[in-house]
Short mmCIF file of C-alpha atoms and ligand atoms in Angstrom, two decimals:
data_model
loop_
_atom_site.label_atom_id
_atom_site.label_comp_id
_atom_site.label_asym_id
_atom_site.label_seq_id
_atom_site.Cartn_x
_atom_site.Cartn_y
_atom_site.Cartn_z
CA MET A 1466 -11.57 -1.54 11.44
CA PHE A 1467 -9.53 1.33 10.47
CA ILE A 1468 -6.33 3.07 12.02
CA ASP A 1469 -6.27 6.52 12.27
CA THR A 1470 -2.98 7.21 11.71
CA HIS A 1471 -1.81 11.08 12.97
CA THR A 1472 -4.19 12.68 15.54
CA HIS A 1473 -3.20 14.95 17.77
CA LEU A 1474 -5.94 14.12 20.62
CA PHE A 1475 -3.66 15.76 23.45
CA PHE A 1476 -5.03 19.70 22.45
CA LYS A 1477 -7.28 21.76 24.12
CA ASN A 1478 -9.83 21.75 22.59
CA PHE A 1479 -10.98 18.17 22.60
CA ASP A 1480 -10.10 18.66 27.36
CA GLU A 1481 -14.11 18.17 27.54
CA ASP A 1482 -14.89 15.69 25.19
CA ARG A 1483 -11.87 13.36 24.68
CA TYR A 1484 -13.44 10.06 26.01
CA GLU A 1485 -16.59 10.87 24.29
CA VAL A 1486 -14.25 11.38 20.98
CA ILE A 1487 -11.94 8.17 21.12
CA LYS A 1488 -15.88 6.24 21.85
CA ASN A 1489 -16.78 7.78 18.66
CA ALA A 1490 -13.73 6.94 16.40
CA LEU A 1491 -14.21 3.29 18.06
CA ALA A 1492 -17.80 3.48 16.80
CA ALA A 1493 -17.14 4.48 13.09
CA GLY A 1494 -15.01 1.23 13.22
CA VAL A 1495 -11.26 3.54 14.14
CA LYS A 1496 -9.91 0.65 15.86
CA TYR A 1497 -6.75 2.66 16.43
CA MET A 1498 -5.74 6.08 16.73
CA ILE A 1499 -1.73 7.44 16.58
CA VAL A 1500 -1.20 10.51 18.54
CA PRO A 1501 2.27 12.73 17.49
CA GLY A 1502 3.67 14.56 19.26
CA THR A 1503 5.05 18.24 18.49
CA ASP A 1504 7.54 18.57 21.33
CA ILE A 1505 8.65 17.44 24.79
CA GLU A 1506 5.25 18.25 26.76
CA THR A 1507 3.24 17.17 24.31
CA SER A 1508 4.92 14.07 23.20
CA ARG A 1509 4.42 13.52 26.90
CA GLN A 1510 0.75 13.99 27.02
CA ALA A 1511 0.41 11.42 24.14
CA ILE A 1512 2.17 8.79 26.10
CA GLU A 1513 -0.10 9.86 29.07
CA LEU A 1514 -3.68 9.30 26.51
CA ALA A 1515 -1.85 5.56 25.00
CA ASP A 1516 -1.61 4.41 28.92
CA LYS A 1517 -5.27 5.55 29.63
CA TYR A 1518 -6.43 4.05 26.38
CA GLU A 1519 -6.01 1.36 24.86
CA SER A 1520 -6.96 2.23 21.48
CA VAL A 1521 -4.08 5.56 21.47
CA TYR A 1522 -0.49 5.02 20.55
CA ALA A 1523 2.26 7.39 20.82
CA ALA A 1524 4.20 9.14 18.91
CA VAL A 1525 7.37 11.29 20.24
CA GLY A 1526 9.33 14.18 18.48
CA VAL A 1527 9.43 17.66 18.14
CA HIS A 1528 7.83 19.65 15.05
CA PRO A 1529 9.58 22.13 13.17
CA HIS A 1530 7.44 24.99 14.32
CA ASP A 1531 9.26 23.91 17.79
CA THR A 1532 12.41 23.95 17.30
CA LYS A 1533 13.72 27.63 17.43
CA ASP A 1534 15.03 26.72 21.05
CA TRP A 1535 16.72 23.62 19.42
CA ASP A 1536 18.92 21.88 21.66
CA ASP A 1537 20.68 18.22 21.11
CA ASN A 1538 19.87 17.32 24.59
CA LEU A 1539 16.60 17.00 23.72
CA ILE A 1540 17.33 13.29 21.98
CA ASP A 1541 18.34 12.46 24.52
CA GLU A 1542 14.51 13.41 26.66
CA LEU A 1543 13.15 12.20 23.59
CA ARG A 1544 15.02 8.70 23.75
CA LYS A 1545 13.87 8.11 27.60
CA LEU A 1546 9.88 9.17 25.56
CA ALA A 1547 10.64 6.91 23.32
CA LYS A 1548 11.24 3.35 25.31
CA HIS A 1549 7.27 3.57 26.34
CA LYS A 1550 6.31 0.32 24.86
CA LYS A 1551 3.55 2.12 22.72
CA VAL A 1552 5.59 4.28 21.20
CA VAL A 1553 5.73 3.67 17.96
CA ALA A 1554 7.38 6.48 15.84
CA ILE A 1555 8.89 9.07 15.97
CA GLY A 1556 7.58 12.43 15.02
CA GLU A 1557 6.24 14.73 14.09
CA ILE A 1558 9.55 15.40 12.98
CA GLY A 1559 10.35 17.29 9.14
CA LEU A 1560 10.92 20.61 7.74
CA ASP A 1561 7.90 23.85 7.31
CA TYR A 1562 9.11 26.98 5.25
CA PHE A 1563 5.60 28.48 5.32
CA TYR A 1564 4.61 29.97 9.05
CA ASP A 1565 9.17 29.63 9.33
CA PHE A 1566 8.60 29.69 13.05
CA SER A 1567 11.98 28.20 13.32
CA PRO A 1568 15.35 29.39 11.42
CA LYS A 1569 16.08 26.81 8.54
CA ASP A 1570 19.13 25.81 9.48
CA ILE A 1571 17.68 24.87 12.76
CA GLN A 1572 14.96 23.02 12.13
CA GLN A 1573 17.07 21.20 9.62
CA LYS A 1574 19.84 19.98 12.19
CA ALA A 1575 16.37 19.33 14.52
CA PHE A 1576 15.25 17.00 11.84
CA ASP A 1577 18.47 15.49 11.10
CA LYS A 1578 19.28 14.58 14.51
CA GLN A 1579 16.09 13.12 15.31
CA ILE A 1580 16.18 10.78 11.97
CA GLN A 1581 19.25 9.41 13.52
CA LEU A 1582 17.61 8.30 16.69
CA ALA A 1583 14.50 7.25 14.85
CA LEU A 1584 17.56 4.92 13.03
CA GLU A 1585 19.49 3.85 16.28
CA LEU A 1586 15.99 2.85 18.31
CA ASN A 1587 14.64 1.04 14.48
CA LEU A 1588 11.55 3.52 14.75
CA PRO A 1589 9.96 4.61 11.60
CA ILE A 1590 9.44 8.46 10.93
CA VAL A 1591 6.32 11.23 10.98
CA ILE A 1592 7.50 13.82 8.61
CA HIS A 1593 5.45 17.09 7.65
CA ASN A 1594 6.59 19.05 5.09
CA ARG A 1595 5.13 22.05 4.30
CA ASP A 1596 6.54 24.42 1.55
CA SER A 1597 10.10 22.35 2.17
CA ASN A 1598 9.55 19.84 -1.04
CA ASP A 1599 13.22 19.89 -2.41
CA ASP A 1600 15.01 19.72 0.88
CA ILE A 1601 12.70 17.22 2.23
CA MET A 1602 13.28 14.90 -0.58
CA GLU A 1603 16.87 15.39 0.03
CA PHE A 1604 16.62 14.28 3.61
CA ALA A 1605 14.37 11.29 1.96
CA ARG A 1606 17.34 10.86 -0.65
CA LYS A 1607 20.26 11.51 2.07
CA TYR A 1608 18.55 8.61 3.66
CA LYS A 1609 17.89 6.08 0.90
CA ASP A 1610 20.23 3.47 1.83
CA THR A 1611 19.32 2.93 5.29
CA PRO A 1612 16.67 0.87 7.47
CA LEU A 1613 14.87 4.51 7.94
CA LYS A 1614 11.03 4.52 6.96
CA ALA A 1615 8.51 6.84 6.79
CA GLN A 1616 5.19 8.37 6.86
CA TYR A 1617 4.55 11.04 4.36
CA HIS A 1618 2.21 13.39 6.82
CA CYS A 1619 -0.67 15.04 4.97
CA PHE A 1620 1.25 14.33 1.92
CA ALA A 1621 2.21 17.69 0.03
CA GLY A 1622 5.00 16.44 -2.87
CA THR A 1623 4.17 15.98 -6.19
CA VAL A 1624 3.47 13.25 -8.22
CA GLU A 1625 7.06 12.20 -8.66
CA ASN A 1626 7.86 12.45 -4.65
CA ALA A 1627 5.59 10.21 -4.12
CA ARG A 1628 6.99 7.71 -6.75
CA GLU A 1629 10.39 8.05 -5.79
CA LEU A 1630 9.64 7.60 -1.88
CA VAL A 1631 6.82 5.11 -2.98
CA GLU A 1632 9.62 3.30 -4.31
CA MET A 1633 12.50 3.75 -1.00
CA GLY A 1634 9.60 1.82 1.15
CA HIS A 1635 7.61 4.90 2.26
CA PHE A 1636 4.08 5.55 2.86
CA ILE A 1637 2.48 8.59 2.06
CA SER A 1638 -0.36 9.57 4.25
CA PHE A 1639 -4.20 11.69 2.83
CA THR A 1640 -5.57 13.40 5.57
CA GLY A 1641 -9.28 15.41 5.22
CA ASN A 1642 -7.34 18.50 2.98
CA ILE A 1643 -8.87 15.10 -0.05
CA THR A 1644 -11.96 16.50 -0.07
CA PHE A 1645 -11.69 20.44 -0.39
CA LYS A 1646 -12.20 21.99 -3.53
CA LYS A 1647 -9.13 23.35 -3.74
CA ALA A 1648 -8.16 20.00 -3.42
CA ASP A 1649 -6.76 18.69 -6.98
CA SER A 1650 -3.19 18.21 -7.19
CA ILE A 1651 -3.50 16.10 -4.03
CA ARG A 1652 -6.06 13.91 -5.85
CA GLU A 1653 -3.96 13.74 -8.95
CA VAL A 1654 -1.32 12.15 -6.39
CA LEU A 1655 -3.95 10.44 -4.62
CA SER A 1656 -5.30 8.67 -8.17
CA LYS A 1657 -1.37 7.34 -8.71
CA VAL A 1658 -0.16 5.82 -5.54
CA SER A 1659 -1.65 2.01 -4.88
CA VAL A 1660 -3.30 2.17 -2.07
CA GLU A 1661 -0.81 -0.49 -1.07
CA ASN A 1662 1.38 2.49 -0.47
CA ILE A 1663 -1.55 4.85 1.66
CA LEU A 1664 -2.17 5.58 4.62
CA LEU A 1665 -5.41 6.86 6.56
CA GLU A 1666 -5.22 9.80 8.47
CA THR A 1667 -7.19 13.17 9.90
CA ASP A 1668 -4.36 14.85 11.51
CA SER A 1669 -7.52 15.97 14.19
CA PRO A 1670 -8.56 18.82 15.33
CA PHE A 1671 -6.96 20.32 11.71
CA LEU A 1672 -8.31 19.66 8.62
CA THR A 1673 -11.39 18.20 9.03
CA PRO A 1674 -13.13 17.32 5.87
CA VAL A 1675 -16.15 18.12 3.61
CA PRO A 1676 -18.75 18.17 4.57
CA PHE A 1677 -17.63 19.11 8.47
CA ARG A 1678 -15.52 22.16 7.68
CA GLY A 1679 -15.91 24.64 10.22
CA LYS A 1680 -15.99 21.91 12.82
CA ARG A 1681 -13.59 20.85 14.59
CA ASN A 1682 -12.15 17.23 13.23
CA GLU A 1683 -12.13 13.60 15.21
CA PRO A 1684 -10.62 10.82 14.41
CA LYS A 1685 -13.99 9.22 13.43
CA HIS A 1686 -14.12 10.81 10.23
CA ILE A 1687 -11.59 8.91 8.38
CA PRO A 1688 -14.39 6.67 6.54
CA ILE A 1689 -15.25 10.27 4.90
CA ILE A 1690 -11.59 9.98 4.16
CA ALA A 1691 -11.81 6.62 2.81
CA GLN A 1692 -14.42 6.59 1.19
CA ILE A 1693 -12.54 9.11 -1.45
CA VAL A 1694 -9.96 7.23 -1.70
CA ALA A 1695 -11.84 3.61 -2.55
CA GLU A 1696 -13.62 6.47 -4.86
CA THR A 1697 -10.55 7.15 -6.76
CA HIS A 1698 -9.65 3.76 -7.43
CA HIS A 1699 -12.54 2.02 -7.72
CA LEU A 1700 -12.40 -0.67 -5.30
CA ARG A 1701 -14.94 -0.83 -1.97
CA VAL A 1702 -14.46 1.00 1.45
CA GLU A 1703 -13.00 -2.45 3.31
CA ASP A 1704 -10.45 -2.89 0.24
CA VAL A 1705 -9.38 0.51 1.51
CA ALA A 1706 -9.55 -0.46 5.26
CA ARG A 1707 -8.28 -3.80 5.76
CA THR A 1708 -5.14 -2.32 3.32
CA THR A 1709 -4.50 1.06 4.60
CA SER A 1710 -4.90 -1.42 8.23
CA TRP A 1711 -2.28 -3.94 6.88
CA ASN A 1712 0.19 -0.92 6.08
CA ALA A 1713 -0.24 0.34 9.20
CA TYR A 1714 0.65 -3.03 10.37
CA LYS A 1715 3.99 -2.63 8.61
CA LEU A 1716 5.31 0.42 9.05
CA PHE A 1717 4.20 0.87 13.06
CA GLY A 1718 3.35 -2.63 13.99
CA ILE A 1719 -0.40 -1.75 15.48
CA GLY A 1720 -2.95 -4.26 15.18
CA LYS A 1721 -2.33 -7.19 13.37
CA LYS A 1722 -1.43 -9.80 10.69
CA MET A 1723 -4.24 -11.16 8.46
CA ASN A 1724 -4.65 -15.10 8.13
CA LEU A 1725 -3.95 -17.14 5.10
CA SER A 1726 -6.68 -16.70 1.68
CA HIS A 1727 -7.76 -18.37 -0.64
CA THR A 1728 -10.13 -16.16 -2.06
CA TYR A 1729 -10.29 -12.75 -1.47
CA GLN A 1730 -12.63 -10.17 -3.21
CA ILE A 1731 -10.93 -6.88 -3.98
CA GLY A 1732 -13.21 -4.44 -5.75
CA GLU A 1733 -15.71 -5.67 -7.50
CA SER A 1734 -13.90 -9.19 -8.31
CA LEU A 1735 -13.02 -11.63 -6.24
CA TYR A 1736 -9.20 -13.83 -6.46
CA VAL A 1737 -8.74 -17.11 -6.06
CA ASN A 1738 -5.42 -18.03 -4.42
CA VAL A 1739 -4.87 -21.44 -5.72
CA THR A 1740 -1.46 -21.71 -5.08
CA ASN A 1741 1.82 -19.87 -3.47
CA ARG A 1742 4.73 -21.94 -5.81
CA CYS A 1743 5.99 -20.69 -8.78
CA ASN A 1744 8.44 -21.74 -11.58
CA ALA A 1745 9.97 -18.32 -11.25
CA ASP A 1746 11.37 -15.73 -9.31
CA CYS A 1747 11.49 -12.87 -9.73
CA VAL A 1748 13.04 -9.94 -8.23
CA PHE A 1749 10.20 -7.66 -7.48
CA CYS A 1750 8.06 -9.66 -6.38
CA ASP A 1751 7.34 -10.77 -2.84
CA ARG A 1752 6.11 -14.50 -2.98
CA LYS A 1753 8.61 -15.41 -0.43
CA GLY A 1754 8.13 -12.36 1.26
CA GLU A 1755 5.29 -11.70 3.30
CA ALA A 1756 2.73 -12.41 0.30
CA VAL A 1757 0.32 -9.82 0.83
CA ILE A 1758 -1.84 -8.03 -1.44
CA ASN A 1759 -4.12 -5.25 -0.29
CA GLY A 1760 -3.66 -6.51 3.21
CA TYR A 1761 -4.78 -10.39 2.37
CA SER A 1762 -2.02 -12.34 3.12
CA LEU A 1763 -1.98 -15.38 0.86
CA LYS A 1764 1.85 -16.59 1.63
CA MET A 1765 0.60 -20.71 1.45
CA SER A 1766 2.57 -23.81 1.99
CA ARG A 1767 2.58 -26.89 0.02
CA ALA A 1768 0.75 -28.96 2.06
CA GLU A 1769 -1.98 -25.98 2.64
CA GLU A 1770 -3.23 -25.77 -0.76
CA PRO A 1771 -6.70 -26.89 -1.03
CA GLU A 1772 -8.44 -28.78 -3.10
CA ALA A 1773 -11.10 -27.33 -6.04
CA GLU A 1774 -14.40 -28.08 -3.24
CA THR A 1775 -12.84 -25.76 -0.52
CA TYR A 1776 -12.05 -22.49 -3.38
CA ILE A 1777 -16.16 -23.49 -5.08
CA SER A 1778 -17.99 -22.92 -1.82
CA GLU A 1779 -15.99 -20.04 -1.17
CA ILE A 1780 -17.02 -18.48 -3.91
CA GLY A 1781 -20.76 -19.56 -3.70
CA ASP A 1782 -22.58 -17.89 -6.53
CA PRO A 1783 -19.54 -16.96 -8.99
CA ALA A 1784 -22.14 -14.63 -10.96
CA LYS A 1785 -22.42 -12.12 -7.67
CA TYR A 1786 -19.04 -10.77 -8.72
CA LYS A 1787 -17.29 -8.80 -11.80
CA GLU A 1788 -15.15 -12.01 -11.73
CA ILE A 1789 -13.44 -14.48 -10.59
CA VAL A 1790 -9.88 -14.06 -11.25
CA PHE A 1791 -7.12 -16.85 -10.52
CA CYS A 1792 -4.16 -14.59 -9.19
CA GLY A 1793 -1.92 -15.02 -6.17
CA TYR A 1794 1.34 -14.59 -5.71
CA GLY A 1795 2.06 -18.02 -7.81
CA GLU A 1796 1.42 -19.78 -10.99
CA PRO A 1797 -1.80 -21.31 -11.51
CA THR A 1798 -0.82 -22.78 -13.86
CA ILE A 1799 1.05 -25.37 -11.91
CA ARG A 1800 -2.31 -26.43 -10.14
CA TRP A 1801 -3.97 -26.99 -13.86
CA GLU A 1802 -6.36 -29.56 -13.20
CA VAL A 1803 -7.58 -28.01 -9.87
CA VAL A 1804 -7.91 -24.92 -11.87
CA LYS A 1805 -9.71 -26.11 -14.22
CA GLU A 1806 -12.31 -27.68 -12.07
CA ILE A 1807 -13.06 -24.16 -10.44
CA ALA A 1808 -13.14 -22.36 -13.41
CA LYS A 1809 -15.54 -25.35 -14.85
CA TYR A 1810 -18.27 -24.72 -11.11
CA VAL A 1811 -17.35 -20.63 -12.23
CA LYS A 1812 -18.79 -21.26 -16.07
CA GLU A 1813 -21.49 -23.14 -15.82
CA ASN A 1814 -23.24 -21.04 -12.67
CA GLY A 1815 -23.18 -17.49 -14.95
CA GLY A 1816 -19.72 -16.43 -13.97
CA LYS A 1817 -16.40 -14.92 -16.34
CA THR A 1818 -13.02 -16.37 -15.60
CA ARG A 1819 -9.94 -14.69 -15.78
CA MET A 1820 -6.29 -16.20 -15.03
CA ASN A 1821 -3.13 -14.44 -14.06
CA SER A 1822 -0.18 -15.71 -15.18
CA ASN A 1823 3.57 -15.79 -15.88
CA GLY A 1824 3.10 -17.85 -19.66
CA HIS A 1825 5.03 -20.23 -18.74
CA GLY A 1826 1.85 -22.72 -18.42
CA ASN A 1827 3.09 -25.58 -21.69
CA PHE A 1828 6.53 -25.72 -20.22
CA ILE A 1829 5.52 -26.87 -16.89
CA ASN A 1830 2.47 -29.21 -17.50
CA LYS A 1831 4.76 -30.15 -20.18
CA ARG A 1832 2.22 -30.47 -22.72
CA ASP A 1833 -0.21 -27.67 -25.03
CA ILE A 1834 -2.39 -26.71 -22.49
CA THR A 1835 -3.50 -23.43 -24.72
CA PRO A 1836 -7.31 -26.10 -25.60
CA GLU A 1837 -7.87 -26.56 -22.63
CA LEU A 1838 -8.62 -22.67 -22.13
CA ASN A 1839 -11.98 -22.92 -23.96
CA GLY A 1840 -14.92 -22.62 -22.50
CA LEU A 1841 -13.57 -21.99 -19.47
CA ILE A 1842 -10.62 -19.02 -18.65
CA ASP A 1843 -12.19 -15.61 -20.52
CA SER A 1844 -9.14 -14.25 -20.69
CA VAL A 1845 -5.43 -14.80 -19.85
CA SER A 1846 -3.39 -11.66 -18.65
CA ILE A 1847 0.22 -12.13 -19.08
CA SER A 1848 2.68 -10.07 -17.39
CA LEU A 1849 5.69 -9.34 -20.86
CA ASN A 1850 8.34 -7.88 -18.11
CA SER A 1851 10.20 -7.15 -21.21
CA THR A 1852 10.53 -8.21 -24.68
CA SER A 1853 14.09 -8.62 -24.85
CA ALA A 1854 14.57 -12.44 -23.85
CA GLU A 1855 17.71 -11.71 -22.15
CA GLN A 1856 16.19 -8.74 -19.65
CA TYR A 1857 13.56 -11.11 -19.10
CA ALA A 1858 15.52 -14.26 -18.09
CA LYS A 1859 17.59 -11.16 -15.23
CA LEU A 1860 14.29 -10.05 -13.55
CA MET A 1861 12.40 -13.58 -13.24
CA ARG A 1862 15.54 -15.81 -12.77
CA VAL A 1863 14.52 -17.91 -15.02
CA ASP A 1864 16.16 -19.38 -18.41
CA GLU A 1865 15.85 -17.34 -21.34
CA THR A 1866 14.61 -19.80 -23.38
CA LEU A 1867 10.91 -18.97 -20.81
CA HIS A 1868 10.96 -16.58 -23.11
CA ALA A 1869 9.95 -17.40 -26.47
CA GLU A 1870 7.84 -20.13 -24.05
CA MET A 1871 5.50 -17.22 -22.55
CA ILE A 1872 5.28 -15.87 -26.02
CA ASP A 1873 4.64 -19.41 -28.23
CA PHE A 1874 2.24 -19.93 -24.61
CA ALA A 1875 -0.16 -15.59 -25.73
CA LYS A 1876 0.32 -17.44 -29.64
CA ARG A 1877 -1.59 -20.87 -29.51
CA ALA A 1878 -3.93 -19.11 -26.61
CA LYS A 1879 -5.00 -16.44 -28.32
CA ARG A 1880 -7.01 -19.06 -30.42
CA PHE A 1881 -9.11 -19.86 -27.58
CA THR A 1882 -8.98 -17.06 -25.03
CA LYS A 1883 -8.94 -13.05 -25.09
CA ILE A 1884 -5.28 -12.55 -23.98
CA VAL A 1885 -4.26 -9.25 -22.64
CA MET A 1886 -0.15 -8.98 -22.35
CA SER A 1887 0.71 -5.85 -19.66
CA ILE A 1888 4.13 -4.30 -18.56
CA VAL A 1889 5.29 -2.20 -15.29
CA GLY A 1890 7.23 -0.02 -14.27
CA LEU A 1891 8.95 1.39 -17.49
CA SER A 1892 9.67 4.72 -19.71
CA SER A 1893 7.98 5.49 -21.79
CA VAL A 1894 10.24 4.56 -24.39
CA ASP A 1895 9.81 1.10 -23.29
CA THR A 1896 6.22 0.88 -23.22
CA GLU A 1897 5.53 2.45 -27.18
CA ASN A 1898 8.18 -0.51 -27.71
CA ALA A 1899 7.22 -3.31 -25.34
CA LYS A 1900 3.34 -1.81 -27.48
CA GLN A 1901 4.33 -2.68 -31.11
CA PHE A 1902 5.56 -5.99 -29.78
CA VAL A 1903 2.50 -7.24 -28.18
CA THR A 1904 0.41 -5.70 -30.89
CA ASN A 1905 2.01 -6.50 -34.00
CA GLU A 1906 4.24 -9.40 -33.57
CA ILE A 1907 2.80 -11.68 -31.29
CA GLY A 1908 -1.23 -10.00 -31.71
CA VAL A 1909 -2.78 -9.98 -28.68
CA ASP A 1910 -4.52 -6.76 -26.41
CA PHE A 1911 -1.46 -4.62 -24.48
CA ARG A 1912 -2.23 -2.58 -21.18
CA GLU A 1913 -0.49 -0.28 -20.03
CA ARG A 1914 -0.62 -0.83 -15.80
CA GLU A 1915 -1.46 2.87 -14.18
CA TYR A 1916 -0.39 3.36 -11.16
CA PHE A 1917 3.77 2.64 -9.28
S1 SF4 B 2951 5.68 -15.16 -11.93
FE1 SF4 B 2951 4.38 -13.90 -11.12
S2 SF4 B 2951 4.35 -15.53 -8.81
FE2 SF4 B 2951 6.17 -16.29 -10.23
S3 SF4 B 2951 8.19 -14.73 -9.08
FE3 SF4 B 2951 7.21 -13.87 -10.89
S4 SF4 B 2951 6.08 -12.76 -10.50
FE4 SF4 B 2951 5.80 -13.84 -8.48
ZN1 ZN B 2952 2.10 18.79 10.34
ZN1 ZN B 2953 0.17 16.88 12.67
#
């Protein structure tokens, strides 16, 4: 299932066959479409479409092109329109210094007022940006400490901008322009942003993707965009569909939450969610929150934790996958006996195994479990988090002694399996430091996470 988060279906050139266009979108797997207005009149039309078609939702707002006659009273009109139950955002709004149809100061004022309306109504915003990067980023920073969440539609910023926006919890949205020949810079951004922060949109009738350029764009072309995202991130199209649909659910409340997954496939690997429990409580971990990875819900109470047979039957033929990875929002060694039973099955049936761990397995099991890795777990990925015990303890909200515990685990385990240690989100200096530490002090492989 896909969601086209930005399509101007009210455009005149859909008048002849709008129903067909929506039907073709549904047939292509595009289950929902969000139609953003660009002024009061088209916002009304977007709502009319939402009323008429179950799969259509609306956003209401005044586009920067249409702000030259801006009047603060328009906010009252928008507020009334936004109360409609199928209005899911304020948009599209923003800045456009390329066409400059409206004076910059008026564009900024209209943008600001509409952001405040979104905050008042607790709605996300849909942002248009053309040649106005610096000011768009200033607005993002201004509202950084508010609950405001945004879709940066047809993203036009830099990798650094994207990183900053993702850190603020916003979504980066890609259109058919990622298929264009001259779109290297935007494809570069795409390669750096995790799919968990991406939305898909056509911006139809504009920005028709290759190979249909020159023709009218339609929501049915979303799978073409998803295909590029999938290739860029070495994922399957269905991974992109599921993850971006979940993102749209999170931002706009469209669609529904997934059921709990015991095993879940991303790319060519199958992941095994053995537990949601952990001895740590990392500041960056969503274990106690939604616990969703790439659109899969991993939230599981202790009572819901299945036995090994359930996992084994879901795995089926393990040789079908690149690897079977023990990884969820929890520490797998907490259920070490179950992990071993599943791993034994996988190894006996020609599969490969990997375990993502915090390296506290000996502490948790109150004995040295590392010899038991032998022949069962082909590799263990351990998050180093920090080379300093003090910082480690703060990040993971654990006792400082667990830093040495984790290092000891890695040193012991490397005799029985391949160990890879990784670190995320640090400066290049710290990364170099961590690399030296891991390769020289611990004597195992180091991997740097490539995207944010
Ligand atoms: S060790 Fe892993 S599962 Fe446990 S809290 Fe930290 S990130 Fe989450
Ligand atoms: Zn736009
Ligand atoms: Zn648009």
